[in-house]
CSV table of C-alpha atoms in Angstrom, one decimal:
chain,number,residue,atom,x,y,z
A,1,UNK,CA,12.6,32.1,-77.3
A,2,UNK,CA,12.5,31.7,-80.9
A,3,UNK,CA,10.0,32.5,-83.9
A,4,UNK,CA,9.3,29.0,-83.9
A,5,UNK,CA,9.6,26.1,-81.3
A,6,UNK,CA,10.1,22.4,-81.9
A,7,UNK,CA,7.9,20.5,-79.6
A,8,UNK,CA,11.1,19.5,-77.8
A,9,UNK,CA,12.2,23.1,-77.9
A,10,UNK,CA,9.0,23.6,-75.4
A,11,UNK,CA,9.5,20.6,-73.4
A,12,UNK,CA,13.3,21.7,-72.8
A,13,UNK,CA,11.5,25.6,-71.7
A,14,UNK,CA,9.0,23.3,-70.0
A,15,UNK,CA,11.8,21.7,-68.3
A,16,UNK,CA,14.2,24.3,-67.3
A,17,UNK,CA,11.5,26.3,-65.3
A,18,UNK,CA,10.0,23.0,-63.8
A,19,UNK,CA,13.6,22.8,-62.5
A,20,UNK,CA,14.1,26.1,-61.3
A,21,UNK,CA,10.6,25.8,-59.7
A,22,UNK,CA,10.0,21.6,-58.4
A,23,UNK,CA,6.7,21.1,-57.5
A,24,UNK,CA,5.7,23.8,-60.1
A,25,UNK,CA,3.6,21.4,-62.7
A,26,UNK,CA,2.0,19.7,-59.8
A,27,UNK,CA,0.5,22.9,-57.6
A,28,UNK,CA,-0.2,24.3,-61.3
A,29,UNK,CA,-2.6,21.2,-62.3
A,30,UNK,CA,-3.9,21.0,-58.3
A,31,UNK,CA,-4.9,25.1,-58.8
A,32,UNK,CA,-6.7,24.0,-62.0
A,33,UNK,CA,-8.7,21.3,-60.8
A,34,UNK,CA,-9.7,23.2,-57.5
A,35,UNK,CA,-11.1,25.8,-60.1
A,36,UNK,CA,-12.8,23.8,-62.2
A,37,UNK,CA,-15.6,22.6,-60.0
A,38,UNK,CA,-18.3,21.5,-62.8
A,39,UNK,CA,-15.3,19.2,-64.4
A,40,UNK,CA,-15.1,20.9,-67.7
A,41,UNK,CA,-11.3,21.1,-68.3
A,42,UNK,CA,-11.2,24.5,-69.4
A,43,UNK,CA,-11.5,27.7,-67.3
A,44,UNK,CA,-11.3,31.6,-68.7
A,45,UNK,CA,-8.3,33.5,-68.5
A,46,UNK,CA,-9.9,35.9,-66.0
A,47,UNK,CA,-9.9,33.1,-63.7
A,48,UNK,CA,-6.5,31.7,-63.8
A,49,UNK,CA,-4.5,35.1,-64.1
A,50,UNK,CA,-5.0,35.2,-60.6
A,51,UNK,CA,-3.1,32.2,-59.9
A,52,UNK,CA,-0.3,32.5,-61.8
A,53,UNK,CA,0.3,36.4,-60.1
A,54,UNK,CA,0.2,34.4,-56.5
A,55,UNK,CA,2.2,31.8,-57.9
A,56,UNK,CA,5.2,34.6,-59.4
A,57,UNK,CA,4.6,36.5,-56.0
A,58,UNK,CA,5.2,33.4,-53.6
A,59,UNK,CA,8.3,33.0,-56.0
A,60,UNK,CA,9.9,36.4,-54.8
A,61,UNK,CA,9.2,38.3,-58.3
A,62,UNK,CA,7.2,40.6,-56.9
A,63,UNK,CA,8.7,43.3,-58.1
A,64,UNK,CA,7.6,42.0,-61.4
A,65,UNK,CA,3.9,41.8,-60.8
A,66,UNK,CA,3.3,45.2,-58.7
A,67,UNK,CA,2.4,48.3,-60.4
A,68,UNK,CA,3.3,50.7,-61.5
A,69,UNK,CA,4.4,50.3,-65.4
A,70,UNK,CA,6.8,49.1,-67.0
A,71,UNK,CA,5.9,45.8,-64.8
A,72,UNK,CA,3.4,43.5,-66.4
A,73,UNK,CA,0.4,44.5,-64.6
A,74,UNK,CA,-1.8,47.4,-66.0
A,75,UNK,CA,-5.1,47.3,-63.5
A,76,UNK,CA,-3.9,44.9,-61.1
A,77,UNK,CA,-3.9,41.7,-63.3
A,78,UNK,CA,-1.5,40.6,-65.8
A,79,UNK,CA,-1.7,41.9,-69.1
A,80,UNK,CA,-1.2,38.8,-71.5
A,81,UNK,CA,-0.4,41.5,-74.5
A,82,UNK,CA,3.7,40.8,-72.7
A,83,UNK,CA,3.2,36.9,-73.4
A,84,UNK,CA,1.4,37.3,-77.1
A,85,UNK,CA,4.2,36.5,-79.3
A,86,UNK,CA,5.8,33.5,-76.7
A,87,UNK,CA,2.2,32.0,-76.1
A,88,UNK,CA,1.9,31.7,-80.1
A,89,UNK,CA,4.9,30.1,-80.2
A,90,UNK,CA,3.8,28.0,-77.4
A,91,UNK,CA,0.8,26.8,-79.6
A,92,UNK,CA,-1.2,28.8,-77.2
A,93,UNK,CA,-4.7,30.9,-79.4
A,94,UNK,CA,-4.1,34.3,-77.9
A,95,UNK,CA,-7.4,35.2,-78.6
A,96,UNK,CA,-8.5,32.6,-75.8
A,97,UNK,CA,-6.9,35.2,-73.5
A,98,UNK,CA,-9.0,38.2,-74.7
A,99,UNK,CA,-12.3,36.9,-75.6
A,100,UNK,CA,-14.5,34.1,-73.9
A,101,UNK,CA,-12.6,30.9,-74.8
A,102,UNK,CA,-11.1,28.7,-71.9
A,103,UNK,CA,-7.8,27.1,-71.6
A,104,UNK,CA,-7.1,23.5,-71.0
A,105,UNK,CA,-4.6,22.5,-68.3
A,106,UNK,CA,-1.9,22.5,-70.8
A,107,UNK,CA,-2.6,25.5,-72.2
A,108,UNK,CA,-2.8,27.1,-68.7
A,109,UNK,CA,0.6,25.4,-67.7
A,110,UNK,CA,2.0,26.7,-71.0
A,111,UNK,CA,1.1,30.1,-69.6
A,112,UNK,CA,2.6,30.3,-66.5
A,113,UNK,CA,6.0,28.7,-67.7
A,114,UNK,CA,5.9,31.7,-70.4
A,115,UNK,CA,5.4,34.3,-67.7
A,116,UNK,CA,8.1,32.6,-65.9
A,117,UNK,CA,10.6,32.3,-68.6
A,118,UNK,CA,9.5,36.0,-69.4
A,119,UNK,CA,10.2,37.3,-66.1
A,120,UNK,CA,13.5,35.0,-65.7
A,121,UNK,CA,14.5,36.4,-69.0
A,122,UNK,CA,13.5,40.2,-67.5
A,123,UNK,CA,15.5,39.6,-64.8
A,124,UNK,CA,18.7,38.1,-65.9
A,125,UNK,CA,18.6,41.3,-68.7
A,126,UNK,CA,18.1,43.7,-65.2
A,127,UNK,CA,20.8,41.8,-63.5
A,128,UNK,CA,23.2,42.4,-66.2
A,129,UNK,CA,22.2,45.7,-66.3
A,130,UNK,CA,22.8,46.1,-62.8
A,131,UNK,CA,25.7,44.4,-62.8
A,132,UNK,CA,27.3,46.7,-65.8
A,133,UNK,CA,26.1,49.5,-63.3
A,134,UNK,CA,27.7,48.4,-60.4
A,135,UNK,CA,30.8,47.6,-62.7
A,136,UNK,CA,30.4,51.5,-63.9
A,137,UNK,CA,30.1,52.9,-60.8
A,138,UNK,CA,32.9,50.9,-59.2
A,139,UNK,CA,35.4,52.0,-62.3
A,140,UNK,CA,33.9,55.8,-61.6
A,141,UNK,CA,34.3,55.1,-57.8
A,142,UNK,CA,38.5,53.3,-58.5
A,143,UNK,CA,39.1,56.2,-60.8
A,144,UNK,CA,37.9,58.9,-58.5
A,145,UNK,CA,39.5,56.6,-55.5
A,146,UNK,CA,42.8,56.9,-57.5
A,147,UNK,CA,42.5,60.4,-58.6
A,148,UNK,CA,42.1,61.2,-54.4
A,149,UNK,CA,44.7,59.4,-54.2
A,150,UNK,CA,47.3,61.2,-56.7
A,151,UNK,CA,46.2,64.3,-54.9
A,152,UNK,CA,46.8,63.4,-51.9
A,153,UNK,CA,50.0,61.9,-52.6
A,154,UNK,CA,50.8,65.2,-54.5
A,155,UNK,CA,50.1,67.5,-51.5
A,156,UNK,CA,51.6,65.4,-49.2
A,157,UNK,CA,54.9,65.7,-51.4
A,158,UNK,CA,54.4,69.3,-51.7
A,159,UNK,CA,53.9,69.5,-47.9
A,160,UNK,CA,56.9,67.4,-47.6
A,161,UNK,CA,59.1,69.5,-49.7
A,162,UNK,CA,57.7,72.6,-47.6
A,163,UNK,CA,58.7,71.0,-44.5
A,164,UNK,CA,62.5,69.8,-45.6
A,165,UNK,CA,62.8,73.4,-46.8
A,166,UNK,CA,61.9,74.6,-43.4
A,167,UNK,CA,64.1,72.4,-42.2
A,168,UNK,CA,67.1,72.8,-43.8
A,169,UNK,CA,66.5,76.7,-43.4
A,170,UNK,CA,66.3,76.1,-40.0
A,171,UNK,CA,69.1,74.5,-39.7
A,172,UNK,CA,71.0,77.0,-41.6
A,173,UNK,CA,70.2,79.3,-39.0
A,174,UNK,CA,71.3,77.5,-36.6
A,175,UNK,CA,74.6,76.8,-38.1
A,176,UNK,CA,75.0,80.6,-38.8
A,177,UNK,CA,74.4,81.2,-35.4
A,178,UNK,CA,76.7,78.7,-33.9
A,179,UNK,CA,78.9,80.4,-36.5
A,180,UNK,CA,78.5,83.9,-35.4
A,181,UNK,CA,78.8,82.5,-31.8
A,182,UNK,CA,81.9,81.1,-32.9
A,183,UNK,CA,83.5,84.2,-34.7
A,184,UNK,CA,82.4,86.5,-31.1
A,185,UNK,CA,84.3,83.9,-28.9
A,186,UNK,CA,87.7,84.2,-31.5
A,187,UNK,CA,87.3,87.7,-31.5
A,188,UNK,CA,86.8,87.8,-27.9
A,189,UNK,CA,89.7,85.6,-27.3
A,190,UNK,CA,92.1,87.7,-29.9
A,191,UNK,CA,91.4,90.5,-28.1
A,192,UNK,CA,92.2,88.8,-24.5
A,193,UNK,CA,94.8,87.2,-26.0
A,194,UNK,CA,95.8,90.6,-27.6
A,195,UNK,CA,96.0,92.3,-24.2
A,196,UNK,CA,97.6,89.7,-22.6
A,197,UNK,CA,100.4,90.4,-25.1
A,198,UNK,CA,100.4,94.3,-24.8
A,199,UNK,CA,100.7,93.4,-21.0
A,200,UNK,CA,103.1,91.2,-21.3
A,201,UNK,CA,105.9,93.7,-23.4
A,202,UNK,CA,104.5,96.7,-21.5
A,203,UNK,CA,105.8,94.4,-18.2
A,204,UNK,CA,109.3,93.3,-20.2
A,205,UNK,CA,109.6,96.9,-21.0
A,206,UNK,CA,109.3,98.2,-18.1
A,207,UNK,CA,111.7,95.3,-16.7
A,208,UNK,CA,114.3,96.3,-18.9
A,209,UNK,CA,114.2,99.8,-18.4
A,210,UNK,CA,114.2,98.9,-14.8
A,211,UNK,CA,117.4,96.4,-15.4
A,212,UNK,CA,118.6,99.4,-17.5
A,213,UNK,CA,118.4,101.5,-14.3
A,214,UNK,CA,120.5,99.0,-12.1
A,215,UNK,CA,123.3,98.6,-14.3
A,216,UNK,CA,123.4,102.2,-14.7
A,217,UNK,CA,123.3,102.3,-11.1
A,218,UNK,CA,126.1,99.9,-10.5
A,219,UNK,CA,127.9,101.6,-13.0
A,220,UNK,CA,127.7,104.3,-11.2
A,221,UNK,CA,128.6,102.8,-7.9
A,222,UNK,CA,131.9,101.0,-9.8
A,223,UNK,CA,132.8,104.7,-10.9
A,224,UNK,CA,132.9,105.9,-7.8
A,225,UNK,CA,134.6,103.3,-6.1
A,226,UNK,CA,137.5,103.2,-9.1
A,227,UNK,CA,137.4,107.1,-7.9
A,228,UNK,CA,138.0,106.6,-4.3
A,229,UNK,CA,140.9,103.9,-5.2
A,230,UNK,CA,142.2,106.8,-7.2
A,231,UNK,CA,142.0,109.6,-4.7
A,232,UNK,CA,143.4,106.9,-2.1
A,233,UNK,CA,146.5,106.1,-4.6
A,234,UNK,CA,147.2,110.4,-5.6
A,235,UNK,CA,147.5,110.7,-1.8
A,236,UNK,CA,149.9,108.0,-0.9
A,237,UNK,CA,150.5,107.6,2.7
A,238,UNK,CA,147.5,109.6,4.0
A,239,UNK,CA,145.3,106.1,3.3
A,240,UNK,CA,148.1,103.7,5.2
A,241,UNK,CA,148.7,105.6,8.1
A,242,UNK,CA,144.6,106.0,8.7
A,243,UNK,CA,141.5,104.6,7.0
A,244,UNK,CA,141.1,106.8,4.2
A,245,UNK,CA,137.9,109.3,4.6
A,246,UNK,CA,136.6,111.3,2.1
A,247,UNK,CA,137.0,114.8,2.5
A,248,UNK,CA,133.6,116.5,3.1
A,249,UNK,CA,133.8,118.0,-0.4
A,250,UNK,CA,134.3,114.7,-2.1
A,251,UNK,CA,131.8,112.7,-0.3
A,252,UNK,CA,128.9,115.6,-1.3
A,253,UNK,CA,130.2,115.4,-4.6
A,254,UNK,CA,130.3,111.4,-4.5
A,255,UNK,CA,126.6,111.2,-3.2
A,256,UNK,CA,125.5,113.8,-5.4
A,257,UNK,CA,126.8,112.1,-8.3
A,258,UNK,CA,125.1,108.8,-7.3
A,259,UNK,CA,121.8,109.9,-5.8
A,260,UNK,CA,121.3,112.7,-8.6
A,261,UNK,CA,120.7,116.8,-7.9
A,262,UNK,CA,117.2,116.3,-6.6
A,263,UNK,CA,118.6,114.3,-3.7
A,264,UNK,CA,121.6,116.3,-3.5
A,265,UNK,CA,122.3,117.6,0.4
């Protein structure tokens, strides 16, 4: 409210909280009259106070009119020092309030539409402070949300990078082993295949020495019977007129040749 108020300035003030509050002016001018029992129109400040704290209490602002400090309420009872400067501009003698004047009906409605407006105004300022709070605490808890977040995001690429690490070296031992595996069976195989060889021209060897020893053998069977066609020929008619048979001389010299000295007779 301003330093000074047009009188439709208060009506408008009037207005708002007769809005905010319907039925306000009327239980305001019944509580007056039920208090003023001798008629007189005007009743002390000590008597309506009490009104106007059950009216603001009924109305939920309680939290407004209980003590302790810095509500209204000193001793119990509003303290009309919060309202000095509005009720002036109101058109409302302060000095009614502290010293044994009465208010009229007007002056008593004008009183309880300041404290309204005063608490209204009291709470609004509290709500946007509460709401800046909220506002800063749900920045401090999105920041600190987001900062978890980063973190965790963070170790969980670190653990990631751990794990494909272990991974891969795992399975670089495995491929080493299959390796080694591999290189054991090759070596294993050269060497079979390696004695299969050996075997094989120990066994041709021996083959051919043992082909070596038949030819000579037949060789040696060929000699001996061009030999006997010889003798037979040198002693002309000796092999027509019998079969030829070797002297005993020439057949131990025959078989000697053929079997060798160790079988020799």
């Amino acid at each position: 409210m301003g330093a000074s108020l047009t009188t439709q300035e208060k009506h408008n003030i009037k207005r708002e909280i007769y809005t905010l509050y319907p039925g306000l002016e009327q239980q305001l001018e019944m509580a007056f009259s039920c208090h003023d029992v001798e008629g007189t129109l005007a009743l002390p400040y000590a008597t309506l106070e009490p009104v106007i704290r059950h009216l603001l209490m009924q109305y939920g602002l309680i939290e407004y009119v209980t003590p302790p400090p810095p509500c209204p309420l000193g001793s119990g009872a509003l303290d009309p020092a919060h309202v000095r400067h509005e009720l002036a501009e109101f058109g409302v003698a302060t000095t009614r309030l502290f010293g044994d004047a009465n208010l009229s009906v007007e002056d008593f409605k004008s009183l309880a539409v300041v404290w309204l407006k005063k608490i209204l105004d009291t709470h609004a300022d509290d709500q946007a402070e509460w709401m800046e709070k909220l506002r800063a605490d749900q920045e401090e808890q999105s920041a600190n949300y987001a900062k978890a977040m980063k973190e965790f995001q963070e170790q969980y690429v670190k653990q990631q990078a751990v794990y494909q690490q272990g991974l891969e070296e795992q399975q670089k031992q495995i491929q080493d082993w299959n390796r080694l595996l591999e290189d054991a069976h090759k070596t294993q195989q050269q060497i079979y295949d390696e004695e299969v060889r050996r075997m094989k021209e120990i066994q041709e060897r021996e083959a051919r020495a043992s082909e070596i020893a038949r030819q000579e053998e037949l060789e040696l069977i060929r000699k001996y019977q061009q030999k006997l066609e010889e003798i037979a020929k040198s002693e002309g008619g000796f092999g027509q007129a019998n079969p030829y048979v070797c002297p005993p001389v020439v057949l131990c010299w025959v078989v000697c040749d053929v079997l060798g000295p160790e079988k020799s007779i």
